[in-house]
């Protein structure tokens, strides 16, 4: 199902913009936001900053805790996230979903599934506290949106962590995306476009995640 950039819910545009900013800055390419569902107001945003060296007061950067969701939580200027919805381009990891439960997030919306955490809900169901607090979840998004959201982290993993278990699992689960990621890692034209940054909507509308057709 084709979905154009201008048809996206505003909350999704925010998190995809954050993901693209993250990717262009040399990170995993994941974005997140906390949203008030009653008004649609974006309350806090965050992007993956694991490779950032510049320290921003109040945010997390330069280590593997600097996930997009964790930075959205860090930017929140209230005691907890009760009543808020978490939007993220990639299904939250163990750390991020644990924090979401600790902060009483009501609902998680994710653009792409993360196969590395398949079956994690079964873990939470085994303890009364996490079973009671785990938020409802909606995702993944259809078509190119899910593919693009999953592609950016795969590209980062191929560049920086080749051969690790996450890469091997991604290749088995998403062989077409992995092939595209291999091309993009070595594609000078893509690197130049990403460096200039013509706007994320170009990449969504032109489906850069699609396999290149053979001549």
Short mmCIF file of C-alpha atoms in Angstrom, two decimals:
data_model
loop_
_atom_site.label_atom_id
_atom_site.label_comp_id
_atom_site.label_asym_id
_atom_site.label_seq_id
_atom_site.Cartn_x
_atom_site.Cartn_y
_atom_site.Cartn_z
CA UNK A 1 0.00 0.00 0.00
CA UNK A 2 1.55 3.29 -1.12
CA UNK A 3 1.48 6.14 1.38
CA UNK A 4 2.83 9.55 0.50
CA UNK A 5 4.64 11.83 2.91
CA UNK A 6 1.86 14.44 2.87
CA UNK A 7 -0.68 11.75 3.86
CA UNK A 8 1.14 10.84 7.06
CA UNK A 9 -0.21 11.71 10.49
CA UNK A 10 1.77 14.69 11.87
CA UNK A 11 3.19 12.59 14.71
CA UNK A 12 4.66 10.15 12.21
CA UNK A 13 6.21 12.99 10.21
CA UNK A 14 7.93 14.19 13.38
CA UNK A 15 9.43 10.79 14.22
CA UNK A 16 10.53 10.11 10.65
CA UNK A 17 12.17 13.54 10.53
CA UNK A 18 13.98 12.70 13.77
CA UNK A 19 15.05 9.35 12.32
CA UNK A 20 16.45 11.01 9.21
CA UNK A 21 18.29 13.60 11.30
CA UNK A 22 19.72 10.77 13.39
CA UNK A 23 20.86 8.88 10.31
CA UNK A 24 22.46 11.95 8.71
CA UNK A 25 24.33 12.58 11.97
CA UNK A 26 25.89 9.10 11.77
CA UNK A 27 23.59 7.20 14.11
CA UNK A 28 21.14 4.32 13.79
CA UNK A 29 18.46 6.44 12.13
CA UNK A 30 15.65 6.05 14.66
CA UNK A 31 13.26 8.75 15.87
CA UNK A 32 10.66 8.89 18.63
CA UNK A 33 8.07 11.22 20.10
CA UNK A 34 5.66 11.33 23.01
CA UNK A 35 2.21 12.49 21.93
CA UNK A 36 -0.93 13.56 23.77
CA UNK A 37 -3.63 11.51 21.99
CA UNK A 38 -6.46 13.82 23.00
CA UNK A 39 -4.98 16.88 21.29
CA UNK A 40 -2.37 15.41 18.96
CA UNK A 41 0.26 17.62 20.60
CA UNK A 42 3.81 16.35 20.37
CA UNK A 43 4.99 16.66 23.97
CA UNK A 44 8.62 15.52 23.57
CA UNK A 45 10.84 14.25 20.78
CA UNK A 46 14.06 12.27 20.67
CA UNK A 47 16.44 10.70 18.19
CA UNK A 48 19.07 8.02 18.38
CA UNK A 49 22.38 9.65 19.40
CA UNK A 50 24.60 6.64 20.14
CA UNK A 51 27.47 7.96 18.00
CA UNK A 52 27.08 11.66 18.82
CA UNK A 53 30.05 13.21 20.57
CA UNK A 54 28.48 16.59 21.31
CA UNK A 55 26.81 16.63 24.70
CA UNK A 56 23.40 18.31 24.83
CA UNK A 57 22.20 19.22 28.34
CA UNK A 58 19.29 17.03 29.37
CA UNK A 59 19.79 14.47 26.59
CA UNK A 60 21.78 11.24 26.26
CA UNK A 61 24.54 10.85 23.67
CA UNK A 62 27.72 9.00 22.86
CA UNK A 63 26.84 5.58 24.27
CA UNK A 64 24.46 2.68 23.69
CA UNK A 65 21.82 4.03 26.08
CA UNK A 66 21.25 7.01 23.76
CA UNK A 67 18.24 5.51 22.02
CA UNK A 68 15.55 7.66 20.43
CA UNK A 69 12.91 6.66 22.97
CA UNK A 70 15.26 7.30 25.90
CA UNK A 71 15.95 10.80 24.58
CA UNK A 72 12.22 11.46 24.20
CA UNK A 73 11.77 10.38 27.82
CA UNK A 74 14.71 12.57 28.87
CA UNK A 75 13.12 15.58 27.14
CA UNK A 76 9.82 15.09 28.96
CA UNK A 77 9.26 17.88 31.50
CA UNK A 78 6.85 16.02 33.74
CA UNK A 79 7.07 13.26 36.33
CA UNK A 80 5.91 10.42 34.09
CA UNK A 81 4.36 9.67 30.70
CA UNK A 82 0.96 8.60 31.97
CA UNK A 83 -1.71 9.18 29.31
CA UNK A 84 0.83 9.69 26.52
CA UNK A 85 1.45 7.64 23.40
CA UNK A 86 4.98 6.77 22.29
CA UNK A 87 5.64 6.90 18.53
CA UNK A 88 8.88 5.37 17.28
CA UNK A 89 10.24 4.36 13.91
CA UNK A 90 11.55 1.03 15.25
CA UNK A 91 9.89 -1.28 17.77
CA UNK A 92 11.34 -0.48 21.20
CA UNK A 93 14.16 -2.57 22.64
CA UNK A 94 14.29 -4.16 26.08
CA UNK A 95 15.61 -0.97 27.70
CA UNK A 96 13.13 1.37 26.04
CA UNK A 97 9.99 -0.69 26.56
CA UNK A 98 11.04 -1.25 30.17
CA UNK A 99 11.35 2.50 30.64
CA UNK A 100 8.00 3.04 28.92
CA UNK A 101 6.40 0.73 31.47
CA UNK A 102 8.19 2.41 34.34
CA UNK A 103 6.85 5.79 33.13
CA UNK A 104 3.32 4.46 32.48
CA UNK A 105 3.18 5.07 28.72
CA UNK A 106 -0.33 4.18 27.56
CA UNK A 107 0.32 3.05 23.98
CA UNK A 108 3.28 2.38 21.68
CA UNK A 109 3.09 2.93 17.92
CA UNK A 110 6.03 1.59 15.90
CA UNK A 111 6.73 1.97 12.20
CA UNK A 112 8.87 -1.16 11.78
CA UNK A 113 9.16 -4.34 13.78
CA UNK A 114 12.53 -5.31 15.27
CA UNK A 115 13.01 -9.04 14.80
CA UNK A 116 15.70 -9.04 17.49
CA UNK A 117 12.95 -8.64 20.13
CA UNK A 118 10.39 -11.11 18.79
CA UNK A 119 8.41 -12.69 21.62
CA UNK A 120 9.40 -10.09 24.20
CA UNK A 121 5.76 -9.52 25.20
CA UNK A 122 5.73 -13.06 26.55
CA UNK A 123 8.49 -12.03 28.96
CA UNK A 124 6.45 -9.14 30.37
CA UNK A 125 3.39 -11.34 30.81
CA UNK A 126 5.25 -13.48 33.35
CA UNK A 127 5.46 -10.78 36.06
CA UNK A 128 2.43 -9.05 37.63
CA UNK A 129 3.93 -5.54 37.52
CA UNK A 130 5.00 -5.64 33.88
CA UNK A 131 1.87 -7.51 32.85
CA UNK A 132 -0.22 -4.69 34.34
CA UNK A 133 1.91 -1.87 32.97
CA UNK A 134 2.83 -3.00 29.48
CA UNK A 135 1.31 -0.54 27.01
CA UNK A 136 -0.93 -1.46 24.13
CA UNK A 137 0.98 -1.62 20.85
CA UNK A 138 0.19 -0.81 17.24
CA UNK A 139 2.50 -1.56 14.33
CA UNK A 140 4.14 -1.94 11.98
CA UNK A 141 3.10 0.62 9.37
CA UNK A 142 2.37 -0.58 5.83
CA UNK A 143 4.67 -0.83 2.85
CA UNK A 144 7.45 1.63 2.22
CA UNK A 145 7.13 3.30 5.62
CA UNK A 146 8.01 0.12 7.51
CA UNK A 147 10.71 -0.74 4.99
CA UNK A 148 12.34 2.67 5.24
CA UNK A 149 12.14 2.69 9.05
CA UNK A 150 13.86 -0.70 9.19
CA UNK A 151 16.37 0.10 6.45
CA UNK A 152 18.14 3.00 8.19
CA UNK A 153 19.21 1.00 11.27
CA UNK A 154 20.30 -1.90 9.04
CA UNK A 155 22.57 0.46 7.07
CA UNK A 156 24.16 1.69 10.31
CA UNK A 157 24.63 -1.89 11.56
CA UNK A 158 26.31 -2.96 8.31
CA UNK A 159 28.66 0.01 8.49
CA UNK A 160 29.66 -0.29 12.12
CA UNK A 161 28.84 -3.79 13.43
CA UNK A 162 29.31 -6.24 10.55
CA UNK A 163 29.03 -9.89 11.41
CA UNK A 164 27.22 -9.47 14.70
CA UNK A 165 24.10 -11.44 15.60
CA UNK A 166 21.75 -8.50 14.94
CA UNK A 167 23.07 -8.15 11.39
CA UNK A 168 22.83 -11.88 10.72
CA UNK A 169 19.24 -11.98 11.97
CA UNK A 170 18.31 -8.91 9.91
CA UNK A 171 19.77 -10.53 6.79
CA UNK A 172 17.76 -13.70 7.34
CA UNK A 173 14.51 -11.84 8.07
CA UNK A 174 14.89 -9.03 5.50
CA UNK A 175 17.06 -10.28 2.62
CA UNK A 176 15.74 -7.67 0.18
CA UNK A 177 16.34 -4.81 2.63
CA UNK A 178 19.79 -6.16 3.45
CA UNK A 179 20.64 -6.17 -0.25
CA UNK A 180 19.50 -2.55 -0.53
CA UNK A 181 21.51 -1.68 2.60
CA UNK A 182 24.62 -3.28 1.09
CA UNK A 183 24.17 -1.10 -1.98
CA UNK A 184 23.58 2.06 0.01
CA UNK A 185 26.63 1.48 2.20
CA UNK A 186 28.76 1.51 -0.97
CA UNK A 187 26.71 4.04 -2.95
CA UNK A 188 28.55 7.38 -3.16
CA UNK A 189 25.51 9.02 -4.76
CA UNK A 190 23.30 8.06 -1.81
CA UNK A 191 25.92 9.30 0.66
CA UNK A 192 26.06 12.63 -1.16
CA UNK A 193 22.26 12.97 -1.16
CA UNK A 194 22.09 12.06 2.52
CA UNK A 195 24.79 14.63 3.26
CA UNK A 196 22.90 17.41 1.47
CA UNK A 197 19.55 16.23 2.82
CA UNK A 198 16.89 17.21 0.23
CA UNK A 199 14.11 16.24 2.63
CA UNK A 200 12.97 12.90 3.96
CA UNK A 201 9.75 13.08 1.97
CA UNK A 202 11.79 12.51 -1.21
CA UNK A 203 13.03 9.16 0.08
CA UNK A 204 9.61 8.03 1.30
CA UNK A 205 7.80 9.05 -1.88
CA UNK A 206 10.50 7.53 -4.16
CA UNK A 207 10.91 4.39 -2.01
CA UNK A 208 14.68 4.28 -1.70
CA UNK A 209 14.19 1.02 0.23
CA UNK A 210 12.97 -0.83 -2.85
CA UNK A 211 15.40 -3.25 -4.52
CA UNK A 212 16.97 -1.80 -7.66
CA UNK A 213 15.56 -3.34 -10.86
CA UNK A 214 17.97 -5.29 -12.99
CA UNK A 215 18.52 -3.84 -16.47
#
